[in-house]
Tab-separated table of C-alpha atoms and ligand atoms in Angstrom:
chain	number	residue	atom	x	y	z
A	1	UNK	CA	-7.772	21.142	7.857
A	2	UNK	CA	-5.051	23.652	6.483
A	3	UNK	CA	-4.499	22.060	2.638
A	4	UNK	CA	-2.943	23.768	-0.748
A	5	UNK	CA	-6.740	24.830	-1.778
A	6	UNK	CA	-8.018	25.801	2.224
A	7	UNK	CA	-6.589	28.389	4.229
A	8	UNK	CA	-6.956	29.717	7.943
A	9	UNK	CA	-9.933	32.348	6.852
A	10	UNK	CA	-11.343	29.469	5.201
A	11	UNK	CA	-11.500	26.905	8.309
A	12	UNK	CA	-13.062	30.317	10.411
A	13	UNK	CA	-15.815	30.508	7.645
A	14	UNK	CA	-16.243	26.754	7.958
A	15	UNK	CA	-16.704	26.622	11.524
A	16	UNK	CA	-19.344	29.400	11.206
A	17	UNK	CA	-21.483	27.428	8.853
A	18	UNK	CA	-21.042	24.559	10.949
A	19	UNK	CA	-22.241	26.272	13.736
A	20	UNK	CA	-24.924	27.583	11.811
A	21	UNK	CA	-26.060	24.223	10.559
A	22	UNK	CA	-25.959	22.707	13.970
A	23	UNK	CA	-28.254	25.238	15.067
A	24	UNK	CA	-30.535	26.601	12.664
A	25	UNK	CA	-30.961	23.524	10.286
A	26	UNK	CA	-30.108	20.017	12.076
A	27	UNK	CA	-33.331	20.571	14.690
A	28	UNK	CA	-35.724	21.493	12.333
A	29	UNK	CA	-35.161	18.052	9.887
A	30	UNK	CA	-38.449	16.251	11.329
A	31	UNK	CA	-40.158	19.390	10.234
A	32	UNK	CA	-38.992	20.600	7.141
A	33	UNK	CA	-39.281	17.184	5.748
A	34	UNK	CA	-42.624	16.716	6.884
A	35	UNK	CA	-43.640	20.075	5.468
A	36	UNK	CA	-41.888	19.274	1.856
A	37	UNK	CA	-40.263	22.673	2.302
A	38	UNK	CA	-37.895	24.961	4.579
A	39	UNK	CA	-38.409	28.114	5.478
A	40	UNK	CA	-38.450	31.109	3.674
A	41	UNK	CA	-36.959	32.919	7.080
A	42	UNK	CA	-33.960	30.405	6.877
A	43	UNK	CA	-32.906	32.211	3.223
A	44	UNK	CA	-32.694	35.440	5.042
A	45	UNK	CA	-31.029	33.840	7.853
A	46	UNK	CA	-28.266	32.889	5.721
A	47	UNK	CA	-29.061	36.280	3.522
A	48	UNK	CA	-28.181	38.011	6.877
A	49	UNK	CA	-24.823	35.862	7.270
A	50	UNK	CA	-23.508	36.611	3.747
A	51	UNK	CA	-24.074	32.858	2.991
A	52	UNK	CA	-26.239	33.730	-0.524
A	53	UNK	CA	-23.353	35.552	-2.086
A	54	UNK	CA	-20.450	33.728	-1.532
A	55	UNK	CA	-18.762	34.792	-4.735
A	56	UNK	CA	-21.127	37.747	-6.030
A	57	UNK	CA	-20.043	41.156	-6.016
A	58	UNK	CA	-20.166	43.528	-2.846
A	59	UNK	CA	-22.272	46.307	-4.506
A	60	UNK	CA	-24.995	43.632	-4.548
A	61	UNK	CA	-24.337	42.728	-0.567
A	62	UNK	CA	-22.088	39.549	-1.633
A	63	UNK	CA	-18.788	38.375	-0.050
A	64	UNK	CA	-17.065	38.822	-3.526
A	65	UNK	CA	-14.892	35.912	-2.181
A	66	UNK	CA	-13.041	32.902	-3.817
A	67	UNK	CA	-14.598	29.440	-5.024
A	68	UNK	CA	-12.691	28.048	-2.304
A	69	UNK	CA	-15.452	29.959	0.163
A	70	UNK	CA	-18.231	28.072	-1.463
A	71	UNK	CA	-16.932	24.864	-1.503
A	72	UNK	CA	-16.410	24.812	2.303
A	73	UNK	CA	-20.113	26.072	2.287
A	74	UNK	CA	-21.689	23.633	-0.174
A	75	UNK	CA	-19.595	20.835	1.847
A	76	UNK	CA	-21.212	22.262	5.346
A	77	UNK	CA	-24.899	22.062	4.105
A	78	UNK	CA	-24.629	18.777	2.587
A	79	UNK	CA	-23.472	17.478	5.995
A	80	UNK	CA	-26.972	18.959	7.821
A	81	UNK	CA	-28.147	14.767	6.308
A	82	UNK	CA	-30.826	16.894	4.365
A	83	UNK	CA	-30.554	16.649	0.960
A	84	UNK	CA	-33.433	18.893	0.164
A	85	UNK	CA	-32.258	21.613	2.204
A	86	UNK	CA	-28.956	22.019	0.795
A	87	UNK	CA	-30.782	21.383	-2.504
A	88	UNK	CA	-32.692	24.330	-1.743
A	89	UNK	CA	-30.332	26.899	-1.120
A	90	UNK	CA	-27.701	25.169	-3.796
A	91	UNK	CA	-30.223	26.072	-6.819
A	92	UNK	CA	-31.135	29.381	-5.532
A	93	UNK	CA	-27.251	30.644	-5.265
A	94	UNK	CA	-25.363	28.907	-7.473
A	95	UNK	CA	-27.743	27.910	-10.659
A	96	UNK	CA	-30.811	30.284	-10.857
A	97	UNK	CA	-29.042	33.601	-9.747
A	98	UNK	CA	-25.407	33.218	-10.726
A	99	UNK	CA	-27.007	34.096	-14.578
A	100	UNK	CA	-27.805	37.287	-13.199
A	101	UNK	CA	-25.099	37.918	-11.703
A	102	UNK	CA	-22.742	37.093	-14.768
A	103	UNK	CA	-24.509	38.882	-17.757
A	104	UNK	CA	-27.812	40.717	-15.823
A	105	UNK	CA	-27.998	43.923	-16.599
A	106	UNK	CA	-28.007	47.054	-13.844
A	107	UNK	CA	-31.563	46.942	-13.878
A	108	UNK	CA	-31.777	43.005	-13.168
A	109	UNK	CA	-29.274	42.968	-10.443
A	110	UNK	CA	-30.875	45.628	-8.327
A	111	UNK	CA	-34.236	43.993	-8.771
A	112	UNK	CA	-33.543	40.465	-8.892
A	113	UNK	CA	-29.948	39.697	-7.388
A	114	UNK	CA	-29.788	41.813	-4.534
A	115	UNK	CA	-33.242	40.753	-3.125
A	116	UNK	CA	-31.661	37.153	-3.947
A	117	UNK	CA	-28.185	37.764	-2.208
A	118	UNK	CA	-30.182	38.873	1.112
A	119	UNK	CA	-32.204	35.875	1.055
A	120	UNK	CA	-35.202	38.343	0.807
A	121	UNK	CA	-36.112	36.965	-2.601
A	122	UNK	CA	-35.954	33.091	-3.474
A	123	UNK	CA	-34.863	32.010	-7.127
A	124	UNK	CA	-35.751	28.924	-9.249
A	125	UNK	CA	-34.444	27.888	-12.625
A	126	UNK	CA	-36.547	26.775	-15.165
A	127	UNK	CA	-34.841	24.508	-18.249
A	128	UNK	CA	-36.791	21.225	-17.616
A	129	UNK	CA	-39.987	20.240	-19.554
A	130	UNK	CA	-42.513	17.350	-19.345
A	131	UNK	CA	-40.884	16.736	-22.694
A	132	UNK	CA	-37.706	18.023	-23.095
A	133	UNK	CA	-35.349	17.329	-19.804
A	134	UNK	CA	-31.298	16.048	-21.301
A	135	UNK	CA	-32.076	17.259	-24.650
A	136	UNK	CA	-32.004	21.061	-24.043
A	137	UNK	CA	-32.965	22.347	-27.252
A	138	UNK	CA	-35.359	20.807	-27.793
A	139	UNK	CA	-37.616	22.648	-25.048
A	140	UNK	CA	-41.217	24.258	-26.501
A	141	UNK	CA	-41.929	27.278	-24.373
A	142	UNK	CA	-42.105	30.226	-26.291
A	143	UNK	CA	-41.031	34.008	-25.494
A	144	UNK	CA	-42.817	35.820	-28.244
A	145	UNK	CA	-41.944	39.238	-28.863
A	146	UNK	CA	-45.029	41.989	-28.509
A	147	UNK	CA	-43.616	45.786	-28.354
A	148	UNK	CA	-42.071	45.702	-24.742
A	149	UNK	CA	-42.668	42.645	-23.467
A	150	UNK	CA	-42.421	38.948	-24.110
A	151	UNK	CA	-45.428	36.610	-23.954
A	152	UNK	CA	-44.565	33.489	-22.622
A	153	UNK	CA	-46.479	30.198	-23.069
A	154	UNK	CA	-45.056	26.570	-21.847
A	155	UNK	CA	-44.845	24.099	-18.890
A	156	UNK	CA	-41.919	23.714	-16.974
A	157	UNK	CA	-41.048	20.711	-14.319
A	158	UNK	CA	-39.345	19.569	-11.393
A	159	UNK	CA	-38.410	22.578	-10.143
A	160	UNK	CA	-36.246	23.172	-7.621
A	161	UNK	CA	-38.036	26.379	-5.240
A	162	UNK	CA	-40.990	26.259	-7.958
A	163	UNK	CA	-43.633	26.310	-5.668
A	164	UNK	CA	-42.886	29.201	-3.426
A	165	UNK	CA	-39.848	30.526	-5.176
A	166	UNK	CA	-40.250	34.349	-6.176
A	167	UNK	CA	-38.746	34.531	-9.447
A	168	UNK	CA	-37.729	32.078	-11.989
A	169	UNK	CA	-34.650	32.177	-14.473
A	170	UNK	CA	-36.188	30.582	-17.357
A	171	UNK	CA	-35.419	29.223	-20.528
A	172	UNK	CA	-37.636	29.980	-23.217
A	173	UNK	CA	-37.433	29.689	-27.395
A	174	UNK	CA	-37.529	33.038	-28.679
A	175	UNK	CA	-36.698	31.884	-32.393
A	176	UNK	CA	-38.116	28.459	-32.436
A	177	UNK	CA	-36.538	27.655	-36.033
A	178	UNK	CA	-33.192	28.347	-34.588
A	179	UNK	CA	-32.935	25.209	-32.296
A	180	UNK	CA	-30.007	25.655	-29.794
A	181	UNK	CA	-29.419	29.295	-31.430
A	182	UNK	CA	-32.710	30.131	-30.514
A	183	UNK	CA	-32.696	29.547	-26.465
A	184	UNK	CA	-33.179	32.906	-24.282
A	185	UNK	CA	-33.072	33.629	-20.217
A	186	UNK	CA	-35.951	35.503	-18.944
A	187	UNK	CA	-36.492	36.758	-15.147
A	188	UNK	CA	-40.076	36.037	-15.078
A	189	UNK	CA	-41.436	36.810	-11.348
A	190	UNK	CA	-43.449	33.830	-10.255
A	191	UNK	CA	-46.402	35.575	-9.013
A	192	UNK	CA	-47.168	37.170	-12.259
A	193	UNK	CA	-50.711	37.022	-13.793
A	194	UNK	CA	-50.645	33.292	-16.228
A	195	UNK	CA	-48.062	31.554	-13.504
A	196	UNK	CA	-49.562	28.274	-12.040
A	197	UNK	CA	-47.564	26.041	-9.952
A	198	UNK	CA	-48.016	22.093	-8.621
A	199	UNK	CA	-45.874	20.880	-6.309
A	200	UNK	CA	-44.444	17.329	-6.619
A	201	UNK	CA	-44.853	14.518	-4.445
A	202	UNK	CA	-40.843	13.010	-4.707
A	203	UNK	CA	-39.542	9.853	-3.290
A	204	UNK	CA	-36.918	12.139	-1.471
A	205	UNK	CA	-35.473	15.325	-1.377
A	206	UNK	CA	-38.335	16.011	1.050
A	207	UNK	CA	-37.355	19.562	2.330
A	208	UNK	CA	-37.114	21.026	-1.249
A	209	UNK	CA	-39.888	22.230	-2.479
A	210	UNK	CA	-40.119	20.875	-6.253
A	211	UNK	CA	-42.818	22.004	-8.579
A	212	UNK	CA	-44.442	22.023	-12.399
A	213	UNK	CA	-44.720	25.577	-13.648
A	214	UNK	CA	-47.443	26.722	-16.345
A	215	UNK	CA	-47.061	29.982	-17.893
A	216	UNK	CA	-50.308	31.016	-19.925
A	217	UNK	CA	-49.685	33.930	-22.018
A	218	UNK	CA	-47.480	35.674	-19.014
A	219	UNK	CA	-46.430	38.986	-20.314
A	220	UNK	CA	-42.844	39.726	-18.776
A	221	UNK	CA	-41.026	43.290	-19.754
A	222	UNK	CA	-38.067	43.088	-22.250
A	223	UNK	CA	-35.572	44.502	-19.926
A	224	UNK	CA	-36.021	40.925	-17.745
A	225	UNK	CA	-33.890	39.441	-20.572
A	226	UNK	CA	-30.361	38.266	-19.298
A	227	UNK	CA	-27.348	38.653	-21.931
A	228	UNK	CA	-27.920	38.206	-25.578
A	229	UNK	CA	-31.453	37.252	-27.038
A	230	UNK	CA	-30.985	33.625	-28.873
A	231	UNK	CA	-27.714	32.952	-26.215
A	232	UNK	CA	-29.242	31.500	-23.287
A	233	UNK	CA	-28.495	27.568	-24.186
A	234	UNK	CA	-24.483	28.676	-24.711
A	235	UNK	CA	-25.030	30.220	-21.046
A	236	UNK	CA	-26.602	27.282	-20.191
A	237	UNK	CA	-23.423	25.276	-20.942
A	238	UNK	CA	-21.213	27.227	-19.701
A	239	UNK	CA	-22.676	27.806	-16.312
A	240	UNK	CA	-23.478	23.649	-16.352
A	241	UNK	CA	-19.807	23.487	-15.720
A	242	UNK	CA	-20.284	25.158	-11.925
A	243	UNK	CA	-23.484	23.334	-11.713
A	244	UNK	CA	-22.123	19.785	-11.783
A	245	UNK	CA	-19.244	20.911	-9.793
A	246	UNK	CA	-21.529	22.036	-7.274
A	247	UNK	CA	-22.926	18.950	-7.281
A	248	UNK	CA	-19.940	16.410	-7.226
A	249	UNK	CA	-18.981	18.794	-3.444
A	250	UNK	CA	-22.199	17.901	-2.223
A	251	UNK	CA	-21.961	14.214	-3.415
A	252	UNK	CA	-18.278	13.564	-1.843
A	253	UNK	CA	-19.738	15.225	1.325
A	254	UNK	CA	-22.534	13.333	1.467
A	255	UNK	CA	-20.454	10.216	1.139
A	256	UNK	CA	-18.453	11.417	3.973
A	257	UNK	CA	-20.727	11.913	6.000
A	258	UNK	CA	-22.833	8.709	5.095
A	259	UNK	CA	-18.947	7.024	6.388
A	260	UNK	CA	-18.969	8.963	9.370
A	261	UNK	CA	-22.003	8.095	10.511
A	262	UNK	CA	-21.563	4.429	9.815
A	263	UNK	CA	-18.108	4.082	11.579
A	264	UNK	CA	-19.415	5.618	14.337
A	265	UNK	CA	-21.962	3.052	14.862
A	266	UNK	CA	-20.016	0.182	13.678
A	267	UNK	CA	-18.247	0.732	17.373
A	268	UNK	CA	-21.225	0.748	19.523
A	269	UNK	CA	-22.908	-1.891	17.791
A	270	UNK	CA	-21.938	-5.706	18.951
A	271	UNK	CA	-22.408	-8.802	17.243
A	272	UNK	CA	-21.595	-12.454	18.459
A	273	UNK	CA	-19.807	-10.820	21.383
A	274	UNK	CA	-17.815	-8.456	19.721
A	275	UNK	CA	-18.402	-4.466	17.941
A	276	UNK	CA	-19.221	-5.379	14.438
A	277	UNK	CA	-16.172	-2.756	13.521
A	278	UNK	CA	-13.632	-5.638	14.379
A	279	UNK	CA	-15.104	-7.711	11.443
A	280	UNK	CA	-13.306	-7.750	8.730
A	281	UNK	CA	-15.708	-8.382	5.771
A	282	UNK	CA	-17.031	-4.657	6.829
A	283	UNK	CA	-13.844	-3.307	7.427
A	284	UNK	CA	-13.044	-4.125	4.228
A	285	UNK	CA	-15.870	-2.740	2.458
A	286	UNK	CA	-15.592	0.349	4.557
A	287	UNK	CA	-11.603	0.810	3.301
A	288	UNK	CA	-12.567	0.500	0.171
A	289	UNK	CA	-15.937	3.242	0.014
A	290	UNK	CA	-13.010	5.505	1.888
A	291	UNK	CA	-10.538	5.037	-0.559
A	292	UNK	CA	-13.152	6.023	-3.242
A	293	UNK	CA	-14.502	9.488	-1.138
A	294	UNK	CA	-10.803	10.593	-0.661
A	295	UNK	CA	-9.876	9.743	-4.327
A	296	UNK	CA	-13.154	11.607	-5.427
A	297	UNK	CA	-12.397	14.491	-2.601
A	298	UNK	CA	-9.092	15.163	-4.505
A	299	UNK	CA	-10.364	14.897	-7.959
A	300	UNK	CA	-13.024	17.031	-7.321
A	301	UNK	CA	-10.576	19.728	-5.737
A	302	UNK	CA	-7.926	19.410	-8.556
A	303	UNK	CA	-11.003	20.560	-10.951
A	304	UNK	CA	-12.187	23.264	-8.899
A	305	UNK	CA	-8.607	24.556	-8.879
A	306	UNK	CA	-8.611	24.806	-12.149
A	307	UNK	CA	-11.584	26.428	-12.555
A	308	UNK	CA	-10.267	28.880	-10.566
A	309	UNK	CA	-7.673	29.568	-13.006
A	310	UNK	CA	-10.917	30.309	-15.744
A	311	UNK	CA	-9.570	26.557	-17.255
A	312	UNK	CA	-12.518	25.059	-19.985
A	313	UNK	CA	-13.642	21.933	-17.484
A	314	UNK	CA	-16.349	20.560	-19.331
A	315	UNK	CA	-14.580	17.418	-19.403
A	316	UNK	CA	-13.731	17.329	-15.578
A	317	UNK	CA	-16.823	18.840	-14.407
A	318	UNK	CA	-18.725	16.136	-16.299
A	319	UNK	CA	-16.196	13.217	-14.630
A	320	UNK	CA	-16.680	14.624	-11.343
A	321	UNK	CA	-20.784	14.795	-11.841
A	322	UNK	CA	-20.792	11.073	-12.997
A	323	UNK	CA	-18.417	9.926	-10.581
A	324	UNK	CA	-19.358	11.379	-7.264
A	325	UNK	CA	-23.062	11.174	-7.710
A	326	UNK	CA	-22.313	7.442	-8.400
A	327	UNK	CA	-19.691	7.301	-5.722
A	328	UNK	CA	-22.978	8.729	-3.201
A	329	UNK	CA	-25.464	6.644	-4.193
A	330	UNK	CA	-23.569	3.537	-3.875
A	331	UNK	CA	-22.025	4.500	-0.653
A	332	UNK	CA	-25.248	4.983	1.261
A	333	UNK	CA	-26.649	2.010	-0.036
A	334	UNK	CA	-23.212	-0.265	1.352
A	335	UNK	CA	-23.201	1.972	4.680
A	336	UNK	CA	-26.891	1.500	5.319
A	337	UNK	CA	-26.541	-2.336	4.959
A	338	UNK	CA	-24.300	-2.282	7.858
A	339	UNK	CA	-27.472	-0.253	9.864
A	340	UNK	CA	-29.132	-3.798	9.469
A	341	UNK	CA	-32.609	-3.182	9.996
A	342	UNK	CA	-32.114	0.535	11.735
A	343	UNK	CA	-30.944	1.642	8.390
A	344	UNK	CA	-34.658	1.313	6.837
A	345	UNK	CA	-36.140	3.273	10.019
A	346	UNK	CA	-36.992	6.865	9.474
A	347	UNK	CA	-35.376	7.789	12.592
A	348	UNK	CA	-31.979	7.284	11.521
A	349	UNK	CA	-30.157	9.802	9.264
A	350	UNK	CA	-28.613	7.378	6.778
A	351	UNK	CA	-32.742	6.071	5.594
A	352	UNK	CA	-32.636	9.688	4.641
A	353	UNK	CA	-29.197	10.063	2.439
A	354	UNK	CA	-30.008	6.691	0.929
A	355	UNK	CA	-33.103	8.043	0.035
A	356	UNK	CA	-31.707	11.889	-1.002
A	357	UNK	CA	-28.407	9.901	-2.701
A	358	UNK	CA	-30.485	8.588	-5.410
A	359	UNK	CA	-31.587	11.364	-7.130
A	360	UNK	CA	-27.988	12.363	-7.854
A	361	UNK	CA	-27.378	10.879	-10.807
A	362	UNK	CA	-30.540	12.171	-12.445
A	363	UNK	CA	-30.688	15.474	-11.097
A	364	UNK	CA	-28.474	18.474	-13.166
A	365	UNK	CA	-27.708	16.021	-16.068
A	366	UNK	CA	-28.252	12.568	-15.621
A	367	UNK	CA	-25.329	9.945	-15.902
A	368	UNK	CA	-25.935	8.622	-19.337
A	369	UNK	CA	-25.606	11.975	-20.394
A	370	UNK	CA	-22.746	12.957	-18.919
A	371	UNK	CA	-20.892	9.656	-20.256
A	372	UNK	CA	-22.155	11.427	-23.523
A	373	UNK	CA	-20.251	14.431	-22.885
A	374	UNK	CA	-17.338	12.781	-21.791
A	375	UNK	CA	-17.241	10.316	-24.896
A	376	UNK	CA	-17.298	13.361	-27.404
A	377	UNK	CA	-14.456	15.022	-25.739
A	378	UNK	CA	-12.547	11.670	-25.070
A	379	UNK	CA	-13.769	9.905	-28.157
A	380	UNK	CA	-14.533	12.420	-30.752
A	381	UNK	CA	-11.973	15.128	-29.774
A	382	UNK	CA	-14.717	17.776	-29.655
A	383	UNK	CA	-13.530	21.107	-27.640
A	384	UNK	CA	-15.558	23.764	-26.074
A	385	UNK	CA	-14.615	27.463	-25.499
A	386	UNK	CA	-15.738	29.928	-22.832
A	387	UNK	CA	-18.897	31.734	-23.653
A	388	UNK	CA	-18.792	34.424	-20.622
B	1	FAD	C1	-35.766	16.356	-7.559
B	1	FAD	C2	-35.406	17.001	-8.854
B	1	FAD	C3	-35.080	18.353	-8.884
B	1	FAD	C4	-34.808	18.974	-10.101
B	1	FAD	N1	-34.581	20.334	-10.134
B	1	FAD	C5	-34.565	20.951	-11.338
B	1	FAD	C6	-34.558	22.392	-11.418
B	1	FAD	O1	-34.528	23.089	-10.400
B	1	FAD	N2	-34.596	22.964	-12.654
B	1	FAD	C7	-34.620	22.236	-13.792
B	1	FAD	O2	-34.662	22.814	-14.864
B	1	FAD	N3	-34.613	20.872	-13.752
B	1	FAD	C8	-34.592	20.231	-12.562
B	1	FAD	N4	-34.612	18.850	-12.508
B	1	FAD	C9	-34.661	18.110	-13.769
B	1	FAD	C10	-33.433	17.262	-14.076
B	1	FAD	O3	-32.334	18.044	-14.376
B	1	FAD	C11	-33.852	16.306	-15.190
B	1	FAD	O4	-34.738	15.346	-14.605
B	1	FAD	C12	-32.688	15.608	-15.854
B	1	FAD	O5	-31.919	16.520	-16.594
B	1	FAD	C13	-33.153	14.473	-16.786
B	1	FAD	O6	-34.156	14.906	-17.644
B	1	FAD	P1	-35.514	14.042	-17.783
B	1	FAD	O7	-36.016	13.785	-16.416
B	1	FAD	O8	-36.415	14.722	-18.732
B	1	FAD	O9	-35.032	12.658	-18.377
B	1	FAD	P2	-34.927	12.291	-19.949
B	1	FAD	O10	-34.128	13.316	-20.646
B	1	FAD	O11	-36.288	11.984	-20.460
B	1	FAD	O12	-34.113	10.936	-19.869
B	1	FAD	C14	-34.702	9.681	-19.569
B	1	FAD	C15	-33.622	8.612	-19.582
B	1	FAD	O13	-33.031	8.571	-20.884
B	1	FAD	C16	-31.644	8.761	-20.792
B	1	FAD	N5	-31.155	9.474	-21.971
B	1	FAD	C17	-31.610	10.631	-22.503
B	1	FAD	N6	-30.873	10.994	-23.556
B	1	FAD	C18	-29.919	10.051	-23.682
B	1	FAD	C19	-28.813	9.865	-24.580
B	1	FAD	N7	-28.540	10.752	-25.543
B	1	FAD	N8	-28.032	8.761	-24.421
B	1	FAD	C20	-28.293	7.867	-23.437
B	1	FAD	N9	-29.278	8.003	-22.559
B	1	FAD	C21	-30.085	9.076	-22.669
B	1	FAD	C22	-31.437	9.552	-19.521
B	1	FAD	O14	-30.115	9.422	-19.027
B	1	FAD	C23	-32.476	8.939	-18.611
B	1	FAD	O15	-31.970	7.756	-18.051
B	1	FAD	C24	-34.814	18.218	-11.292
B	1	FAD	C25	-35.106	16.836	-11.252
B	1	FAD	C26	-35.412	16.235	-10.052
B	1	FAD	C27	-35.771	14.780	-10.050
């Protein structure tokens, strides 16, 4: 659909993820779920499509093409009904490399972003602890300084591509007196001498791979610092922005999806004679989740224009995050209902996005905090500037 934000190139690109989904992704659910992972192959399948660089720059192999590219391709994946999977690829482009990409160095992007772009490489980020997951600053593991490297010691968790990921972005004190002026980015490779990785057993998400991270005295070079030493959490905040962005798309495609599906069998399925889409207790409840997903749709669009336009959108990035991941979770759980008892069967898609929806408000900033974010700019009048 030709729109204000979407033009003809755009609707091309989408078709070709579409296609891709449809035949690359969408066959392999059973599997990938079952296996608590994807592929590594499917990374440089989409490595080999440009899909990993949407926005980064061409000397690195990416598209060096407009946000508007990336939000048809977030919306595609989040349609393949596998939460982990577009979880997956999600982190690794647009949360664990897009650091690099911004303020890496020369030296970083040819080692780290390029691999990353051709899906050769896979990327994690590291900011949550076992004790320090909203609160940011107050993480514990130390990058200490020792001629040209940093030692690092700490525990990282859930994370996203932890397991078999091959490099981490990871946040790490390297002035622990300093608080939130003493938070740095560090490439650390994941199969470095002192890395030890769990994986997690989650209640969804299946295909991502999701893992706790020790690092025991891992010695990493200096030059694997990205930007500033002591400016990683002001990165941090400023790249949240795209983060919950990123994932308010996914959410208002899942929801979309979660109607689809359910329309679709609201027609085929009878009741007392009749298909139970001619009822009008669930046609109600269905105009009213689809009055929510287009509302959200547009809201979510209006922000990422202005993003576009290098706006502040702490404010609307946090609205959309709280709103959409809301809007998902509450959606599959009225859309399954009308599933009746085929809704709690593995075999049909929507078990699945109930189960994948309900992470979303946790995930990336839960939804306490980002009423917290939204009160101090509401509330308290508090303004943030760009840090990039
Ligand atoms: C499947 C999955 C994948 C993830 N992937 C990654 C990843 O790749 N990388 C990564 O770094 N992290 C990742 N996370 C971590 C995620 O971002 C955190 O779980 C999230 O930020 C919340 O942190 P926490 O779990 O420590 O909860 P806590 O911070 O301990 O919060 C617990 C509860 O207290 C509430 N709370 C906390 N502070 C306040 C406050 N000030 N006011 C009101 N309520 C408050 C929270 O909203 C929550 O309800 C992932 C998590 C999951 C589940």
């Amino acid at each position: 659909m030709l729109s204000q934000y979407f033009n003809q190139d755009h609707q091309l690109f989408r078709q070709s993820v579409r296609q891709f989904i449809e035949k690359e992704v969408i066959p392999n659910t059973e599997k990938w779920e079952t296996e608590r992972q994807i592929p590594k192959s499917v990374f440089k399948k989409m490595g080999d499509l440009g899909y990993m660089g949407i926005n980064f720059s061409e000397d690195y192999g990416g598209m060096n093409a407009d946000l508007w590219y990336s939000v048809v391709f977030l919306e595609e994946i989040a349609r393949s009904t596998m939460g982990g999977f577009s979880t997956a690829v999600s982190v690794h482009q647009f949360m664990a490399i897009n650091h690099i990409a911004k303020i890496g160095s020369p030296f970083l992007k040819e080692k780290y972003l390029a691999p990353a772009i051709a899906g050769e490489k896979i990327a994690a980020l590291g900011i949550t602890e076992p004790n320090a997951g909203s609160d940011v600053s107050a993480i514990l593991t130390t990058a200490v300084r020792e001629g040209d490297f940093y030692v690092i010691n700490g525990s990282k968790t859930f994370i996203t591509n932890g397991t078999y990921g091959d490099f981490i972005t990871l946040t790490c004190k390297t002035n622990t007196a300093a608080g939130a002026n003493g938070v740095s980015l560090i490439v650390v490779d994941l199969d470095t001498e002192g890395v030890s990785r769990t994986k997690l057993n989650k209640m969804g998400w299946h295909s991502s791979d999701t893992a706790e991270i020790r690092f025991d005295n891992v010695r990493v070079p200096v030059e694997h610092l990205i930007g500033q030493e002591n400016a990683g959490f002001y990165y941090l905040m400023e790249s949240l922005q795209l983060e919950r962005l990123v994932a308010a798309i996914m959410a208002v495609a899942g929801a979309e999806l979660s109607l689809d599906l359910t329309i679709q069998y609201l027609h085929e399925r009878e009741a007392f004679g009749k298909p139970i889409a001619k009822y009008q207790a669930i046609r109600h409840k269905i105009a009213e989740m689809a009055t929510e997903v287009d509302i959200a749709r547009e809201f979510v669009y209006s922000t990422c224009w202005k993003f576009t336009q290098g706006e502040v959108v702490v404010k609307e990035c946090s609205m959309a995050k709280l709103f959409t991941s809301e809007l998902a979770k509450r959606v599959a759980d009225g859309c399954l209902q009308f599933f009746g008892g085929f809704g709690y069967i593995e075999d049909y898609p929507i078990c699945r996005i109930y189960r994948d929806a309900r992470v979303g408000t946790i995930a990336g900033g839960t939804s306490e905090i980002m009423k917290e974010i939204i009160g101090k700019i509401v509330v308290d009048g508090a303004a943030y500037k760009k840090v990039y």
